[in-house]
Each structure stands twice: as C-alpha cells, then as structure tokens.
Amino acid sequence: MNRDEALAIVREFVQNENLINHMLAVEAAMRAYARKYGEDEESWGRVGLLHDFDWEIHPTLEQHPMDGAPILRERGVPEEDIRTILSHAAEQSGVPRVTLRDRALYAVDELTGLVTAVALVRPSKDIRDVTVKSIKKKWKDRTFAAGVIREDVEQGCAELGVDLWSEHVPLVLEAMQGIAAELGLDGRLAG
Ligand SMILES: [Fe+2]
Ligand SMILES: [Fe+2]
C-alpha cells in the first residue's frame, strides 16, 4: 500500500477538509517520529494518514475506529497498521498501545489540533509564525481549544518516553510547519 492508495481511501470517505488536514498533520508528525527513531517512515506516515478515515461515517466512539477496521482490511491495509490504528482508541477498541509506533500515534494525535488552533488565532494565520512558547501559553489556557485534552498528550509523552516541551511539541510543530501549504496554514487565510 503506497501513500497515494492510502490518500485515496481518505478522500473516498472524508469530505471535511479540516478532518483531512488533521490526518495530514498527524501523518507529518508520524514521519518525523519515524525519522527520529530510525523507523520506517512510510508505514508510520500511513497509520497517521488513515487513523481517522472513518470518523465521518462512524462519528461515535462506539463505532470509531473499530467499524473502520474491516474496510481497511478489505482495501489491503496491512494488519499491523490496522492494529496501530485501533490502538489510538485503546479504551474503546480494547487494543492496547504496544509498539513505539502505537505510542507515537497516540501522543501526536491531539497535539496537532492544538497547534492548528494556535496557528489560526495568529493574525498571519501562518503556522511558520507559531513558536513553542506561543503553544505553551495557549496550552495553559484551558478554555482555548478546550477539546484538546492536555492530560492525554502528557500521557502519550510519558508512554513514548519523550519530554513534552523540549522534544514533543518542537517535533510536531516543525513537522507541521514543513507542510504549511498542504494544511492551508501558510497565510492564505489571513486578511
Ligand atoms: Fe480517532
Ligand atoms: Fe485523530
């Protein structure tokens, strides 16, 4: 399964551009972590790209991501990728996070949402203007992007064995800055 095939699955099941952008952001962060750990960038990116592909058709925690698994299987997504995808909702799926890749996916998932929100409140609406410091400030404001459960990200970092502020946030931010245009966070929304 190459990247184009994975992206085609996403485009088939997702209309909402924000959701697609979320998966592109998680993909970029996963690729960055794969490089950091000397792991396979393609498969790490792929689980990021696909992890929420069924959210529009299965928009409840009773369905997502469990009911998406047979669809991925049918499309030829490797079983090990499906397992990692199920593990991002370990509580619902009962599939625990075991591998480094499972842990990385869980750690980056929510954080990308906060980083996107921080970029969108900047006048420039350009993620390349976002700093770790500006993320930290918004992190502390619990009313900002309140849906991003800070404890989940902290838990993810603990499981992965990375420091939140000196390692995790800089890596995810840099990865997302690297695809600013794909995310629509390159200033085009300013004005
Ligand atoms: Fe999800
Ligand atoms: Fe997600």
XYZ file of N, CA, C and O and ligand atoms in Angstrom:
766
model
N 0.840 -1.203 0.000
C 0.000 0.000 0.000
C 0.873 1.251 0.000
O 1.602 1.484 0.966
N 0.830 2.001 -1.087
C 1.639 3.225 -1.109
C 0.826 4.424 -0.631
O -0.360 4.315 -0.327
N 1.493 5.570 -0.559
C 0.829 6.746 0.015
C -0.392 7.190 -0.805
O -1.413 7.596 -0.257
N -0.285 7.118 -2.133
C -1.407 7.531 -2.976
C -2.631 6.669 -2.712
O -3.764 7.161 -2.702
N -2.399 5.376 -2.503
C -3.522 4.471 -2.230
C -4.156 4.793 -0.877
O -5.380 4.777 -0.737
N -3.332 5.100 0.100
C -3.862 5.461 1.421
C -4.634 6.775 1.347
O -5.733 6.906 1.910
N -4.081 7.733 0.628
C -4.758 9.025 0.486
C -6.080 8.872 -0.263
O -7.064 9.557 0.049
N -6.121 7.943 -1.211
C -7.368 7.704 -1.958
C -8.459 7.179 -1.022
O -9.634 7.535 -1.167
N -8.085 6.347 -0.062
C -9.064 5.847 0.915
C -9.596 7.024 1.738
O -10.806 7.165 1.948
N -8.694 7.884 2.169
C -9.103 9.062 2.939
C -10.089 9.905 2.135
O -11.163 10.283 2.615
N -9.728 10.180 0.895
C -10.581 11.046 0.057
C -11.927 10.388 -0.257
O -12.927 11.074 -0.445
N -11.944 9.089 -0.293
C -13.200 8.391 -0.563
C -14.191 8.537 0.600
O -15.391 8.664 0.387
N -13.678 8.555 1.821
C -14.559 8.522 2.979
C -14.684 9.846 3.722
O -15.509 9.965 4.624
N -13.856 10.831 3.363
C -13.866 12.101 4.108
C -14.116 13.284 3.179
O -13.408 13.452 2.177
N -15.126 14.072 3.521
C -15.415 15.298 2.770
C -14.803 16.515 3.456
O -14.335 17.442 2.809
N -14.877 16.517 4.788
C -14.467 17.665 5.579
C -12.955 17.914 5.458
O -12.141 17.081 5.848
N -12.614 19.089 4.926
C -11.196 19.415 4.713
C -10.431 19.495 6.031
O -9.250 19.180 6.091
N -11.117 19.953 7.087
C -10.432 20.043 8.385
C -10.009 18.668 8.884
O -8.947 18.518 9.483
N -10.867 17.699 8.641
C -10.538 16.336 9.064
C -9.389 15.776 8.216
O -8.486 15.110 8.735
N -9.425 16.064 6.927
C -8.317 15.634 6.065
C -7.023 16.294 6.531
O -5.985 15.634 6.665
N -7.100 17.594 6.830
C -5.898 18.302 7.290
C -5.386 17.727 8.609
O -4.171 17.660 8.834
N -6.318 17.333 9.474
C -5.897 16.711 10.735
C -5.081 15.449 10.450
O -4.019 15.229 11.042
N -5.540 14.659 9.513
C -4.818 13.418 9.221
C -3.487 13.689 8.524
O -2.499 12.996 8.770
N -3.438 14.728 7.679
C -2.161 15.111 7.056
C -1.169 15.586 8.113
O 0.031 15.276 8.040
N -1.678 16.320 9.110
C -0.805 16.806 10.189
C -0.261 15.638 11.000
O 0.935 15.578 11.318
N -1.137 14.691 11.317
C -0.699 13.530 12.092
C 0.280 12.697 11.267
O 1.285 12.199 11.786
N 0.032 12.591 9.974
C 0.966 11.877 9.097
C 2.358 12.516 9.151
O 3.373 11.815 9.318
N 2.401 13.837 9.031
C 3.693 14.539 9.027
C 4.420 14.335 10.358
O 5.641 14.105 10.385
N 3.676 14.397 11.446
C 4.285 14.206 12.773
C 4.796 12.774 12.922
O 5.883 12.534 13.471
N 4.040 11.825 12.405
C 4.462 10.418 12.484
C 5.717 10.168 11.649
O 6.617 9.423 12.049
N 5.790 10.791 10.498
C 7.002 10.660 9.672
C 8.210 11.228 10.414
O 9.297 10.651 10.376
N 7.994 12.349 11.087
C 9.091 12.969 11.841
C 9.555 12.046 12.964
O 10.761 11.894 13.201
N 8.605 11.428 13.647
C 8.994 10.494 14.714
C 9.689 9.258 14.142
O 10.635 8.731 14.729
N 9.247 8.787 12.998
C 9.911 7.634 12.373
C 11.365 7.972 12.077
O 12.273 7.167 12.322
N 11.602 9.168 11.575
C 12.988 9.594 11.294
C 13.795 9.669 12.581
O 14.933 9.223 12.638
N 13.173 10.242 13.610
C 13.866 10.381 14.904
C 14.321 9.025 15.436
O 15.412 8.887 15.963
N 13.464 8.030 15.277
C 13.769 6.716 15.844
C 14.401 5.747 14.841
O 14.639 4.578 15.170
N 14.630 6.216 13.610
C 15.194 5.336 12.597
C 14.246 4.220 12.191
O 14.670 3.114 11.861
N 12.951 4.528 12.210
C 11.934 3.526 11.847
C 11.418 3.789 10.428
O 11.838 4.751 9.775
N 10.497 2.965 9.972
C 10.000 3.050 8.600
C 9.020 4.211 8.429
O 7.893 4.177 8.907
N 9.483 5.231 7.705
C 8.696 6.447 7.548
C 7.367 6.189 6.832
O 6.351 6.809 7.160
N 7.389 5.313 5.838
C 6.173 5.066 5.052
C 5.047 4.498 5.916
O 3.916 4.975 5.877
N 5.348 3.468 6.681
C 4.278 2.839 7.453
C 3.854 3.716 8.632
O 2.681 3.786 8.986
N 4.789 4.427 9.201
C 4.434 5.340 10.303
C 3.551 6.472 9.773
O 2.571 6.853 10.389
N 3.917 6.988 8.601
C 3.101 8.032 7.992
C 1.717 7.512 7.647
O 0.708 8.196 7.853
N 1.670 6.300 7.160
C 0.400 5.723 6.703
C -0.616 5.577 7.840
O -1.785 5.899 7.675
N -0.182 5.118 8.984
C -1.150 4.983 10.082
C -1.652 6.360 10.519
O -2.812 6.503 10.904
N -0.777 7.359 10.423
C -1.220 8.719 10.744
C -2.257 9.210 9.744
O -3.296 9.762 10.105
N -1.963 8.973 8.481
C -2.849 9.430 7.407
C -4.214 8.756 7.467
O -5.229 9.355 7.122
N -4.250 7.518 7.916
C -5.503 6.751 7.870
C -6.271 6.708 9.203
O -7.424 6.267 9.218
N -5.683 7.178 10.288
C -6.216 6.809 11.605
C -7.662 7.240 11.865
O -8.376 6.580 12.598
N -8.082 8.360 11.259
C -9.464 8.824 11.469
C -10.279 8.751 10.180
O -11.280 9.457 10.049
N -9.890 7.919 9.245
C -10.543 7.919 7.920
C -12.043 7.646 8.022
O -12.826 8.063 7.174
N -12.470 6.946 9.076
C -13.892 6.550 9.172
C -14.703 7.453 10.103
O -15.851 7.147 10.387
N -14.107 8.545 10.544
C -14.809 9.376 11.532
C -16.128 9.950 10.985
O -17.123 10.050 11.693
N -16.157 10.295 9.699
C -17.397 10.849 9.136
C -18.484 9.794 9.002
O -19.665 10.083 9.179
N -18.109 8.574 8.690
C -19.121 7.524 8.543
C -19.392 6.826 9.873
O -20.430 6.184 10.034
N -18.472 6.970 10.812
C -18.628 6.355 12.145
C -18.328 7.408 13.218
O -17.342 7.303 13.941
N -19.195 8.415 13.338
C -18.837 9.562 14.190
C -19.116 9.386 15.684
O -19.363 10.372 16.379
N -19.059 8.185 16.180
C -19.203 7.990 17.623
C -18.078 7.086 18.122
O -17.485 6.324 17.345
N -17.824 7.178 19.399
C -16.754 6.364 19.990
C -17.161 4.893 20.104
O -16.320 4.039 20.378
N -18.443 4.615 19.888
C -18.875 3.211 19.845
C -18.472 2.583 18.511
O -18.253 1.376 18.423
N -18.395 3.417 17.467
C -18.111 2.894 16.124
C -16.650 3.082 15.694
O -16.048 2.197 15.086
N -16.153 4.305 15.976
C -14.809 4.665 15.513
C -13.748 4.285 16.530
O -13.926 4.582 17.707
N -12.651 3.701 16.112
C -12.259 3.304 14.753
C -12.572 1.827 14.447
O -12.174 1.329 13.399
N -13.306 1.195 15.375
C -13.495 -0.265 15.258
C -14.187 -0.669 13.948
O -13.765 -1.605 13.269
N -15.273 0.043 13.615
C -16.023 -0.331 12.416
C -15.280 0.008 11.123
O -15.664 -0.440 10.042
N -14.246 0.828 11.268
C -13.433 1.144 10.087
C -12.467 0.031 9.725
O -12.052 -0.097 8.568
N -12.124 -0.783 10.723
C -11.095 -1.809 10.510
C -11.408 -2.766 9.348
O -10.524 -3.020 8.509
N -12.651 -3.291 9.257
C -12.929 -4.207 8.133
C -12.791 -3.536 6.767
O -12.394 -4.198 5.795
N -13.108 -2.240 6.723
C -12.978 -1.512 5.443
C -11.504 -1.433 5.052
O -11.131 -1.686 3.901
N -10.661 -1.115 6.033
C -9.218 -1.029 5.747
C -8.666 -2.383 5.319
O -7.842 -2.485 4.408
N -9.156 -3.415 5.980
C -8.717 -4.781 5.674
C -9.061 -5.126 4.227
O -8.239 -5.651 3.469
N -10.281 -4.796 3.868
C -10.789 -5.040 2.503
C -9.955 -4.303 1.454
O -9.771 -4.774 0.338
N -9.452 -3.103 1.852
C -8.668 -2.296 0.906
C -7.200 -2.680 0.864
O -6.404 -2.012 0.205
N -6.836 -3.677 1.669
C -5.446 -4.143 1.608
C -4.485 -3.434 2.528
O -3.263 -3.531 2.340
N -5.009 -2.716 3.526
C -4.115 -2.093 4.511
C -3.529 -3.207 5.385
O -4.260 -4.083 5.853
N -2.211 -3.193 5.584
C -1.577 -4.255 6.379
C -2.193 -4.392 7.768
O -2.554 -3.389 8.395
N -2.311 -5.614 8.211
C -2.941 -5.919 9.501
C -2.252 -5.179 10.659
O -2.904 -4.706 11.589
N -0.945 -5.062 10.578
C -0.219 -4.381 11.653
C -0.554 -2.878 11.697
O -0.582 -2.276 12.776
N -0.837 -2.309 10.534
C -1.265 -0.898 10.505
C -2.648 -0.763 11.140
O -2.919 0.192 11.878
N -3.518 -1.700 10.826
C -4.877 -1.661 11.374
C -4.821 -1.762 12.895
O -5.525 -1.049 13.612
N -3.923 -2.615 13.373
C -3.789 -2.754 14.824
C -3.338 -1.441 15.471
O -3.870 -1.017 16.495
N -2.373 -0.787 14.850
C -1.926 0.505 15.394
C -3.076 1.518 15.377
O -3.277 2.262 16.338
N -3.818 1.538 14.287
C -4.942 2.482 14.191
C -5.963 2.193 15.296
O -6.462 3.114 15.958
N -6.258 0.932 15.524
C -7.200 0.588 16.600
C -6.667 1.025 17.964
O -7.426 1.420 18.846
N -5.357 0.980 18.121
C -4.763 1.298 19.428
C -4.804 2.786 19.752
O -4.556 3.167 20.890
N -5.112 3.643 18.777
C -5.192 5.075 19.117
C -6.448 5.360 19.927
O -6.568 6.403 20.550
N -7.371 4.389 19.916
C -8.557 4.463 20.779
C -8.581 3.183 21.613
O -9.523 2.399 21.563
N -7.526 2.999 22.375
C -7.339 1.734 23.108
C -8.508 1.427 24.044
O -8.927 0.274 24.162
N -9.020 2.465 24.679
C -10.125 2.256 25.626
C -11.361 1.681 24.943
O -12.028 0.804 25.484
N -11.662 2.199 23.750
C -12.846 1.749 23.029
C -12.600 0.421 22.315
O -13.470 -0.448 22.277
N -11.424 0.294 21.723
C -11.168 -0.880 20.878
C -10.673 -2.081 21.674
O -10.754 -3.209 21.206
N -10.119 -1.809 22.862
C -9.523 -2.896 23.624
C -8.180 -3.340 23.075
O -7.617 -4.338 23.529
N -7.683 -2.592 22.076
C -6.365 -2.914 21.506
C -5.331 -2.009 22.163
O -5.341 -0.798 21.952
N -4.462 -2.572 22.974
C -3.517 -1.725 23.722
C -2.399 -1.162 22.851
O -2.089 -1.704 21.792
N -1.838 -0.056 23.319
C -0.670 0.503 22.641
C 0.558 -0.273 23.117
O 0.866 -0.288 24.309
N 1.207 -0.921 22.154
C 2.327 -1.798 22.491
C 3.633 -1.286 21.880
O 4.642 -1.158 22.557
N 3.582 -0.983 20.594
C 4.815 -0.607 19.890
C 5.093 0.889 20.027
O 4.225 1.681 20.398
N 6.301 1.249 19.661
C 6.693 2.654 19.630
C 5.761 3.433 18.692
O 5.371 4.573 18.980
N 5.415 2.800 17.589
C 4.548 3.477 16.626
C 3.162 3.724 17.211
O 2.576 4.790 17.014
N 2.619 2.753 17.944
C 1.325 2.932 18.608
C 1.383 4.145 19.531
O 0.484 4.982 19.565
N 2.473 4.207 20.285
C 2.614 5.269 21.294
C 2.779 6.629 20.648
O 2.246 7.623 21.131
N 3.535 6.652 19.550
C 3.738 7.925 18.851
C 2.411 8.444 18.297
O 2.100 9.636 18.407
N 1.621 7.548 17.722
C 0.336 7.968 17.148
C -0.552 8.592 18.220
O -1.147 9.651 18.019
N -0.602 7.960 19.356
C -1.435 8.478 20.446
C -0.915 9.832 20.925
O -1.685 10.764 21.175
N 0.393 9.963 21.014
C 0.985 11.203 21.543
C 0.784 12.395 20.608
O 0.598 13.519 21.064
N 0.822 12.162 19.300
C 0.735 13.305 18.370
C -0.708 13.682 18.027
O -0.975 14.831 17.661
N -1.617 12.740 18.131
C -2.982 12.919 17.639
C -3.637 14.218 18.131
O -3.969 15.109 17.348
N -3.776 14.350 19.441
C -4.463 15.520 19.998
C -3.644 16.805 19.846
O -4.197 17.885 19.635
N -2.330 16.651 19.974
C -1.484 17.850 19.941
C -1.610 18.602 18.614
O -1.589 19.830 18.595
N -1.757 17.877 17.522
C -1.853 18.562 16.227
C -3.050 19.512 16.195
O -2.996 20.556 15.556
N -4.099 19.153 16.921
C -5.282 20.012 16.981
C -4.990 21.318 17.682
O -5.435 22.397 17.243
N -4.245 21.242 18.765
C -3.894 22.461 19.497
C -2.980 23.347 18.655
O -3.173 24.565 18.583
N -2.010 22.735 17.980
C -1.076 23.518 17.161
C -1.839 24.225 16.029
O -1.604 25.398 15.738
N -2.776 23.513 15.420
C -3.589 24.123 14.367
C -4.376 25.313 14.913
O -4.419 26.383 14.298
N -4.968 25.141 16.090
C -5.760 26.216 16.694
C -4.889 27.433 17.004
O -5.312 28.576 16.792
N -3.676 27.189 17.463
C -2.764 28.306 17.762
C -2.414 29.049 16.466
O -2.386 30.278 16.429
N -2.190 28.301 15.389
C -1.866 28.947 14.107
C -3.031 29.810 13.627
O -2.833 30.911 13.094
N -4.235 29.324 13.850
C -5.411 30.028 13.323
C -5.760 31.298 14.097
O -6.482 32.142 13.583
N -5.264 31.445 15.323
C -5.513 32.701 16.040
C -4.398 33.726 15.811
O -4.493 34.858 16.275
N -3.381 33.332 15.105
C -2.366 34.320 14.742
C -2.894 35.168 13.594
O -3.533 34.638 12.685
N -2.620 36.497 13.626
C -3.105 37.354 12.533
C -2.642 36.855 11.165
O -3.389 36.926 10.188
N -1.441 36.340 11.093
C -0.892 35.884 9.806
C -1.499 34.566 9.349
O -1.407 34.216 8.182
N -2.108 33.845 10.288
C -2.648 32.502 10.018
C -1.609 31.629 9.305
O -1.924 30.837 8.419
N -0.375 31.820 9.733
C 0.740 31.077 9.143
C 1.422 30.269 10.247
O 1.935 30.840 11.214
N 1.411 28.964 10.100
C 1.957 28.095 11.142
C 3.450 28.316 11.318
O 4.013 28.024 12.376
N 4.096 28.877 10.310
C 5.532 29.125 10.414
C 5.854 30.262 11.382
O 6.995 30.460 11.765
N 4.794 31.013 11.792
C 4.971 32.064 12.806
C 4.708 31.549 14.220
O 4.844 32.294 15.187
N 4.269 30.308 14.329
C 3.961 29.743 15.651
C 5.259 29.286 16.319
O 6.140 28.736 15.660
N 5.359 29.567 17.612
C 6.537 29.141 18.380
C 6.100 28.177 19.483
O 4.920 28.120 19.829
N 7.070 27.453 20.006
C 6.784 26.553 21.132
C 6.224 27.370 22.296
O 5.281 26.957 22.971
N 6.793 28.558 22.482
C 6.347 29.435 23.568
C 4.861 29.820 23.414
O 4.107 29.825 24.386
N 4.468 30.130 22.178
C 3.066 30.527 21.973
C 2.134 29.333 22.193
O 0.997 29.490 22.655
N 2.605 28.136 21.887
C 1.796 26.937 22.140
C 1.658 26.719 23.653
O 0.570 26.410 24.151
N 2.747 26.934 24.354
C 2.743 26.741 25.807
C 1.739 27.668 26.479
O 1.019 27.271 27.401
N 1.706 28.896 26.005
C 0.781 29.887 26.573
C -0.665 29.423 26.393
O -1.484 29.489 27.318
N -0.988 28.952 25.209
C -2.355 28.501 24.933
C -2.645 27.162 25.622
O -3.786 26.860 25.957
N -1.628 26.380 25.790
C -1.775 25.098 26.496
C -2.310 25.344 27.901
O -3.177 24.622 28.395
N -1.755 26.380 28.539
C -2.137 26.671 29.931
C -3.543 27.233 30.041
O -4.156 27.163 31.105
N -4.025 27.820 28.968
C -5.387 28.372 28.949
C -6.359 27.243 28.566
O -6.523 26.923 27.400
N -6.974 26.695 29.595
C -7.817 25.501 29.371
C -9.067 25.779 28.551
O -9.708 24.855 28.044
N -9.435 27.064 28.447
C -10.620 27.391 27.648
C -10.273 27.421 26.157
O -11.142 27.380 25.304
N -8.960 27.519 25.861
C -8.531 27.564 24.464
C -8.452 26.135 23.908
O -7.792 25.282 24.496
N -9.096 25.918 22.754
C -9.136 24.564 22.173
C -9.407 23.549 23.275
O -8.634 22.605 23.494
N -10.514 23.791 23.977
C -10.834 23.013 25.183
C -10.986 21.521 24.894
O -10.830 20.691 25.785
N -11.288 21.189 23.637
C -11.451 19.784 23.275
C -10.151 18.998 23.282
O -10.161 17.765 23.274
N -9.034 19.719 23.268
C -7.743 19.038 23.307
C -7.425 18.713 24.766
O -7.129 19.598 25.567
N -7.516 17.449 25.096
C -7.294 17.015 26.476
C -5.790 16.979 26.734
O -5.080 16.095 26.246
N -5.322 17.979 27.487
C -3.883 18.107 27.752
C -3.317 16.853 28.422
O -2.184 16.443 28.141
N -4.104 16.274 29.305
C -3.637 15.070 30.028
C -3.365 13.909 29.073
O -2.468 13.087 29.334
N -4.162 13.824 28.006
C -3.938 12.744 27.033
C -2.587 12.904 26.351
O -1.877 11.918 26.099
N -2.241 14.153 26.034
C -0.951 14.402 25.376
C 0.187 14.105 26.355
O 1.196 13.496 25.978
N -0.010 14.521 27.614
C 1.016 14.243 28.635
C 1.192 12.735 28.827
O 2.309 12.221 28.929
N 0.080 12.047 28.856
C 0.107 10.584 28.979
C 0.847 9.960 27.788
O 1.660 9.052 27.952
N 0.535 10.472 26.592
C 1.195 9.978 25.386
C 2.707 10.160 25.446
O 3.463 9.262 25.074
N 3.136 11.329 25.922
C 4.581 11.597 26.048
C 5.217 10.652 27.054
O 6.326 10.153 26.824
N 4.517 10.414 28.154
C 5.059 9.521 29.188
C 5.230 8.118 28.616
O 6.260 7.474 28.810
N 4.228 7.656 27.870
C 4.303 6.317 27.274
C 5.426 6.227 26.243
O 6.102 5.203 26.123
N 5.590 7.314 25.492
C 6.589 7.326 24.426
C 7.992 7.564 24.984
O 8.985 7.204 24.350
N 8.029 8.187 26.152
C 9.330 8.464 26.764
C 9.988 9.717 26.219
O 11.205 9.773 26.070
N 9.169 10.705 25.880
C 9.729 11.980 25.398
C 9.260 13.112 26.310
O 8.197 13.024 26.933
N 10.066 14.155 26.366
C 9.686 15.324 27.147
C 8.735 16.197 26.333
O 8.976 16.467 25.155
N 7.671 16.614 26.968
C 6.621 17.367 26.266
C 7.158 18.632 25.604
O 6.960 18.838 24.402
N 7.849 19.459 26.381
C 8.199 20.792 25.860
C 9.531 20.854 25.133
O 9.695 21.648 24.211
N 10.481 20.030 25.528
C 11.782 20.124 24.844
C 11.874 19.199 23.633
O 12.721 19.398 22.766
N 10.998 18.180 23.581
C 11.075 17.254 22.443
C 9.786 17.183 21.623
O 9.780 17.367 20.415
N 8.697 16.862 22.309
C 7.459 16.522 21.601
C 6.856 17.707 20.839
O 6.629 17.627 19.628
N 6.599 18.786 21.546
C 5.982 19.943 20.883
C 6.872 20.490 19.757
O 6.363 20.726 18.650
N 8.196 20.667 19.987
C 9.028 21.148 18.874
C 8.988 20.231 17.650
O 8.923 20.703 16.519
N 8.991 18.906 17.882
C 8.995 17.974 16.751
C 7.686 18.054 15.962
O 7.685 18.110 14.733
N 6.574 18.072 16.677
C 5.275 18.121 15.994
C 5.101 19.458 15.278
O 4.640 19.502 14.124
N 5.497 20.538 15.936
C 5.379 21.859 15.308
C 6.209 21.925 14.029
O 5.718 22.346 12.972
N 7.446 21.476 14.113
C 8.327 21.540 12.949
C 7.789 20.684 11.796
O 7.831 21.086 10.625
N 7.259 19.519 12.151
C 6.701 18.639 11.120
C 5.522 19.305 10.414
O 5.397 19.247 9.193
N 4.668 19.958 11.195
C 3.505 20.622 10.594
C 3.926 21.853 9.795
O 3.349 22.144 8.740
N 4.942 22.561 10.272
C 5.439 23.726 9.528
C 5.970 23.296 8.167
O 5.864 24.037 7.188
N 6.482 22.099 8.102
C 7.041 21.579 6.852
C 5.996 21.319 5.778
O 6.333 21.184 4.602
N 4.725 21.227 6.184
C 3.651 21.047 5.191
C 2.602 22.161 5.341
O 1.398 21.933 5.175
N 3.087 23.369 5.639
C 2.191 24.515 5.879
C 1.172 24.695 4.749
O -0.023 24.895 4.998
N 1.623 24.596 3.529
C 0.730 24.825 2.396
C -0.340 23.740 2.300
O -1.522 24.030 2.081
N 0.074 22.492 2.485
C -0.898 21.386 2.427
C -1.963 21.531 3.502
O -3.110 21.117 3.311
N -1.564 22.109 4.630
C -2.504 22.265 5.740
C -3.346 23.537 5.595
O -4.254 23.782 6.401
N -3.039 24.352 4.589
C -3.754 25.629 4.435
C -3.330 26.636 5.484
O -3.996 27.634 5.719
N -2.213 26.363 6.153
C -1.753 27.233 7.238
C -0.498 27.984 6.825
O 0.458 28.127 7.576
N -0.533 28.484 5.592
C 0.612 29.207 5.041
C 0.291 30.683 4.853
O 0.943 31.376 4.089
N -0.743 31.169 5.556
C -1.088 32.574 5.478
C -2.219 32.875 4.518
O -2.721 33.992 4.481
N -2.668 31.895 3.782
C -3.715 32.142 2.778
C -5.043 32.542 3.411
O -5.893 33.139 2.750
N -5.223 32.193 4.688
C -6.485 32.501 5.347
C -6.470 33.876 6.023
O -7.459 34.316 6.590
N -5.329 34.552 5.970
C -5.202 35.880 6.605
C -5.975 36.920 5.810
O -6.205 36.771 4.633
N -6.313 37.959 6.531
C -6.958 39.052 5.801
C -8.245 39.396 6.462
O -8.909 40.315 6.287
Fe -9.651 8.920 16.223
Fe -7.133 11.954 15.211
